[in-house]
PDB file of N, CA and C in Angstrom:
ATOM      1  N   ASN C   1       0.836  -1.195   0.000  1.00  0.00           N
ATOM      2  CA  ASN C   1       0.000   0.000   0.000  1.00  0.00           C
ATOM      3  C   ASN C   1       0.869   1.242   0.000  1.00  0.00           C
ATOM      4  N   LYS C   2       0.592   2.143  -0.898  1.00  0.00           N
ATOM      5  CA  LYS C   2       1.309   3.410  -0.929  1.00  0.00           C
ATOM      6  C   LYS C   2       0.588   4.410  -0.049  1.00  0.00           C
ATOM      7  N   LYS C   3       1.347   5.129   0.761  1.00  0.00           N
ATOM      8  CA  LYS C   3       0.766   6.157   1.614  1.00  0.00           C
ATOM      9  C   LYS C   3       0.601   7.441   0.825  1.00  0.00           C
ATOM     10  N   SER C   4      -0.501   8.125   1.064  1.00  0.00           N
ATOM     11  CA  SER C   4      -0.734   9.417   0.429  1.00  0.00           C
ATOM     12  C   SER C   4       0.101  10.469   1.141  1.00  0.00           C
ATOM     13  N   THR C   5       0.677  11.381   0.391  1.00  0.00           N
ATOM     14  CA  THR C   5       1.518  12.399   1.004  1.00  0.00           C
ATOM     15  C   THR C   5       0.781  13.705   1.235  1.00  0.00           C
ATOM     16  N   THR C   6      -0.347  13.933   0.570  1.00  0.00           N
ATOM     17  CA  THR C   6      -1.054  15.197   0.731  1.00  0.00           C
ATOM     18  C   THR C   6      -2.298  15.079   1.600  1.00  0.00           C
ATOM     19  N   VAL C   7      -2.878  13.926   1.695  1.00  0.00           N
ATOM     20  CA  VAL C   7      -4.050  13.714   2.537  1.00  0.00           C
ATOM     21  C   VAL C   7      -3.727  12.578   3.492  1.00  0.00           C
ATOM     22  N   ASN C   8      -4.044  12.780   4.759  1.00  0.00           N
ATOM     23  CA  ASN C   8      -3.730  11.781   5.767  1.00  0.00           C
ATOM     24  C   ASN C   8      -4.709  10.613   5.688  1.00  0.00           C
ATOM     25  N   GLY C   9      -4.189   9.446   5.462  1.00  0.00           N
ATOM     26  CA  GLY C   9      -5.020   8.253   5.461  1.00  0.00           C
ATOM     27  C   GLY C   9      -5.044   7.538   4.127  1.00  0.00           C
ATOM     28  N   GLU C  10      -5.856   6.510   4.097  1.00  0.00           N
ATOM     29  CA  GLU C  10      -5.996   5.703   2.896  1.00  0.00           C
ATOM     30  C   GLU C  10      -7.465   5.378   2.696  1.00  0.00           C
ATOM     31  N   LEU C  11      -7.867   5.312   1.434  1.00  0.00           N
ATOM     32  CA  LEU C  11      -9.236   4.947   1.080  1.00  0.00           C
ATOM     33  C   LEU C  11      -9.174   4.119  -0.192  1.00  0.00           C
ATOM     34  N   TYR C  12      -9.776   2.931  -0.143  1.00  0.00           N
ATOM     35  CA  TYR C  12      -9.751   2.036  -1.292  1.00  0.00           C
ATOM     36  C   TYR C  12     -11.159   1.586  -1.631  1.00  0.00           C
ATOM     37  N   ASN C  13     -11.427   1.385  -2.895  1.00  0.00           N
ATOM     38  CA  ASN C  13     -12.675   0.797  -3.352  1.00  0.00           C
ATOM     39  C   ASN C  13     -12.438  -0.711  -3.422  1.00  0.00           C
ATOM     40  N   LEU C  14     -12.792  -1.399  -2.357  1.00  0.00           N
ATOM     41  CA  LEU C  14     -12.487  -2.827  -2.283  1.00  0.00           C
ATOM     42  C   LEU C  14     -13.289  -3.662  -3.269  1.00  0.00           C
ATOM     43  N   LYS C  15     -14.381  -3.127  -3.773  1.00  0.00           N
ATOM     44  CA  LYS C  15     -15.146  -3.843  -4.796  1.00  0.00           C
ATOM     45  C   LYS C  15     -14.329  -3.972  -6.077  1.00  0.00           C
ATOM     46  N   ASP C  16     -13.631  -2.893  -6.444  1.00  0.00           N
ATOM     47  CA  ASP C  16     -12.875  -2.875  -7.697  1.00  0.00           C
ATOM     48  C   ASP C  16     -11.368  -3.023  -7.517  1.00  0.00           C
ATOM     49  N   ASP C  17     -10.877  -2.872  -6.291  1.00  0.00           N
ATOM     50  CA  ASP C  17      -9.431  -2.858  -6.029  1.00  0.00           C
ATOM     51  C   ASP C  17      -9.122  -3.668  -4.775  1.00  0.00           C
ATOM     52  N   ILE C  18      -9.376  -4.964  -4.843  1.00  0.00           N
ATOM     53  CA  ILE C  18      -9.209  -5.820  -3.664  1.00  0.00           C
ATOM     54  C   ILE C  18      -7.761  -5.868  -3.177  1.00  0.00           C
ATOM     55  N   ALA C  19      -6.815  -5.608  -4.062  1.00  0.00           N
ATOM     56  CA  ALA C  19      -5.400  -5.626  -3.685  1.00  0.00           C
ATOM     57  C   ALA C  19      -4.953  -4.305  -3.049  1.00  0.00           C
ATOM     58  N   GLU C  20      -5.851  -3.338  -2.953  1.00  0.00           N
ATOM     59  CA  GLU C  20      -5.560  -2.033  -2.353  1.00  0.00           C
ATOM     60  C   GLU C  20      -4.336  -1.376  -2.991  1.00  0.00           C
ATOM     61  N   LYS C  21      -4.350  -1.291  -4.300  1.00  0.00           N
ATOM     62  CA  LYS C  21      -3.234  -0.679  -5.025  1.00  0.00           C
ATOM     63  C   LYS C  21      -3.486   0.781  -5.373  1.00  0.00           C
ATOM     64  N   ASN C  22      -4.765   1.204  -5.382  1.00  0.00           N
ATOM     65  CA  ASN C  22      -5.111   2.554  -5.812  1.00  0.00           C
ATOM     66  C   ASN C  22      -5.768   3.318  -4.662  1.00  0.00           C
ATOM     67  N   ASN C  23      -4.985   4.119  -3.945  1.00  0.00           N
ATOM     68  CA  ASN C  23      -5.498   4.927  -2.847  1.00  0.00           C
ATOM     69  C   ASN C  23      -6.294   6.092  -3.436  1.00  0.00           C
ATOM     70  N   ILE C  24      -7.595   6.117  -3.188  1.00  0.00           N
ATOM     71  CA  ILE C  24      -8.467   7.129  -3.794  1.00  0.00           C
ATOM     72  C   ILE C  24      -8.864   8.232  -2.818  1.00  0.00           C
ATOM     73  N   ILE C  25      -8.150   8.376  -1.714  1.00  0.00           N
ATOM     74  CA  ILE C  25      -8.524   9.362  -0.707  1.00  0.00           C
ATOM     75  C   ILE C  25      -8.471  10.793  -1.242  1.00  0.00           C
ATOM     76  N   GLU C  26      -7.540  11.086  -2.117  1.00  0.00           N
ATOM     77  CA  GLU C  26      -7.461  12.441  -2.668  1.00  0.00           C
ATOM     78  C   GLU C  26      -8.612  12.725  -3.631  1.00  0.00           C
ATOM     79  N   LYS C  27      -9.139  11.686  -4.233  1.00  0.00           N
ATOM     80  CA  LYS C  27     -10.261  11.844  -5.163  1.00  0.00           C
ATOM     81  C   LYS C  27     -11.588  12.022  -4.416  1.00  0.00           C
ATOM     82  N   TYR C  28     -11.679  11.468  -3.207  1.00  0.00           N
ATOM     83  CA  TYR C  28     -12.911  11.514  -2.419  1.00  0.00           C
ATOM     84  C   TYR C  28     -12.650  12.011  -0.993  1.00  0.00           C
ATOM     85  N   PRO C  29     -12.128  13.228  -0.824  1.00  0.00           N
ATOM     86  CA  PRO C  29     -11.799  13.715   0.522  1.00  0.00           C
ATOM     87  C   PRO C  29     -13.020  13.890   1.425  1.00  0.00           C
ATOM     88  N   LYS C  30     -14.158  14.274   0.866  1.00  0.00           N
ATOM     89  CA  LYS C  30     -15.362  14.452   1.691  1.00  0.00           C
ATOM     90  C   LYS C  30     -15.858  13.114   2.227  1.00  0.00           C
ATOM     91  N   LYS C  31     -15.850  12.108   1.380  1.00  0.00           N
ATOM     92  CA  LYS C  31     -16.269  10.766   1.809  1.00  0.00           C
ATOM     93  C   LYS C  31     -15.330  10.249   2.887  1.00  0.00           C
ATOM     94  N   ALA C  32     -14.034  10.455   2.701  1.00  0.00           N
ATOM     95  CA  ALA C  32     -13.055  10.012   3.686  1.00  0.00           C
ATOM     96  C   ALA C  32     -13.269  10.722   5.017  1.00  0.00           C
ATOM     97  N   ALA C  33     -13.544  12.021   4.975  1.00  0.00           N
ATOM     98  CA  ALA C  33     -13.773  12.785   6.201  1.00  0.00           C
ATOM     99  C   ALA C  33     -15.016  12.285   6.933  1.00  0.00           C
ATOM    100  N   LEU C  34     -16.080  11.996   6.188  1.00  0.00           N
ATOM    101  CA  LEU C  34     -17.299  11.471   6.811  1.00  0.00           C
ATOM    102  C   LEU C  34     -17.056  10.108   7.450  1.00  0.00           C
ATOM    103  N   MET C  35     -16.298   9.268   6.766  1.00  0.00           N
ATOM    104  CA  MET C  35     -16.002   7.939   7.299  1.00  0.00           C
ATOM    105  C   MET C  35     -15.131   8.034   8.548  1.00  0.00           C
ATOM    106  N   LYS C  36     -14.172   8.943   8.538  1.00  0.00           N
ATOM    107  CA  LYS C  36     -13.294   9.131   9.693  1.00  0.00           C
ATOM    108  C   LYS C  36     -14.093   9.638  10.895  1.00  0.00           C
ATOM    109  N   LYS C  37     -15.007  10.577  10.644  1.00  0.00           N
ATOM    110  CA  LYS C  37     -15.859  11.105  11.709  1.00  0.00           C
ATOM    111  C   LYS C  37     -16.711   9.997  12.306  1.00  0.00           C
ATOM    112  N   ARG C  38     -17.307   9.178  11.457  1.00  0.00           N
ATOM    113  CA  ARG C  38     -18.156   8.081  11.929  1.00  0.00           C
ATOM    114  C   ARG C  38     -17.351   7.062  12.727  1.00  0.00           C
ATOM    115  N   LEU C  39     -16.147   6.774  12.275  1.00  0.00           N
ATOM    116  CA  LEU C  39     -15.293   5.842  13.008  1.00  0.00           C
ATOM    117  C   LEU C  39     -14.988   6.370  14.405  1.00  0.00           C
ATOM    118  N   LYS C  40     -14.694   7.666  14.511  1.00  0.00           N
ATOM    119  CA  LYS C  40     -14.433   8.266  15.826  1.00  0.00           C
ATOM    120  C   LYS C  40     -15.661   8.144  16.728  1.00  0.00           C
ATOM    121  N   GLU C  41     -16.853   8.337  16.163  1.00  0.00           N
ATOM    122  CA  GLU C  41     -18.090   8.197  16.938  1.00  0.00           C
ATOM    123  C   GLU C  41     -18.254   6.771  17.450  1.00  0.00           C
ATOM    124  N   ILE C  42     -17.994   5.809  16.599  1.00  0.00           N
ATOM    125  CA  ILE C  42     -18.126   4.396  16.984  1.00  0.00           C
ATOM    126  C   ILE C  42     -17.127   4.049  18.080  1.00  0.00           C
ATOM    127  N   ILE C  43     -15.897   4.513  17.939  1.00  0.00           N
ATOM    128  CA  ILE C  43     -14.869   4.243  18.948  1.00  0.00           C
ATOM    129  C   ILE C  43     -15.252   4.877  20.280  1.00  0.00           C
ATOM    130  N   ALA C  44     -15.783   6.094  20.241  1.00  0.00           N
ATOM    131  CA  ALA C  44     -16.179   6.792  21.464  1.00  0.00           C
ATOM    132  C   ALA C  44     -17.312   6.068  22.192  1.00  0.00           C
ATOM    133  N   GLN C  45     -18.165   5.386  21.446  1.00  0.00           N
ATOM    134  CA  GLN C  45     -19.274   4.643  22.047  1.00  0.00           C
ATOM    135  C   GLN C  45     -18.797   3.387  22.772  1.00  0.00           C
ATOM    136  N   GLY C  46     -17.619   2.923  22.404  1.00  0.00           N
ATOM    137  CA  GLY C  46     -17.072   1.733  23.029  1.00  0.00           C
ATOM    138  C   GLY C  46     -17.568   0.528  22.378  1.00  0.00           C
TER     139      GLY C  46
END
């Protein structure tokens, strides 16, 4: 997996890229931000 240098994190379309070769986080920053926010909420709930 290649790390993105301009956006923190990784986002992959596992339906089309099961090998996680194409990090699409820069293409979908809003989706990534929403997913990150939701993950933080889930973690906070325990």
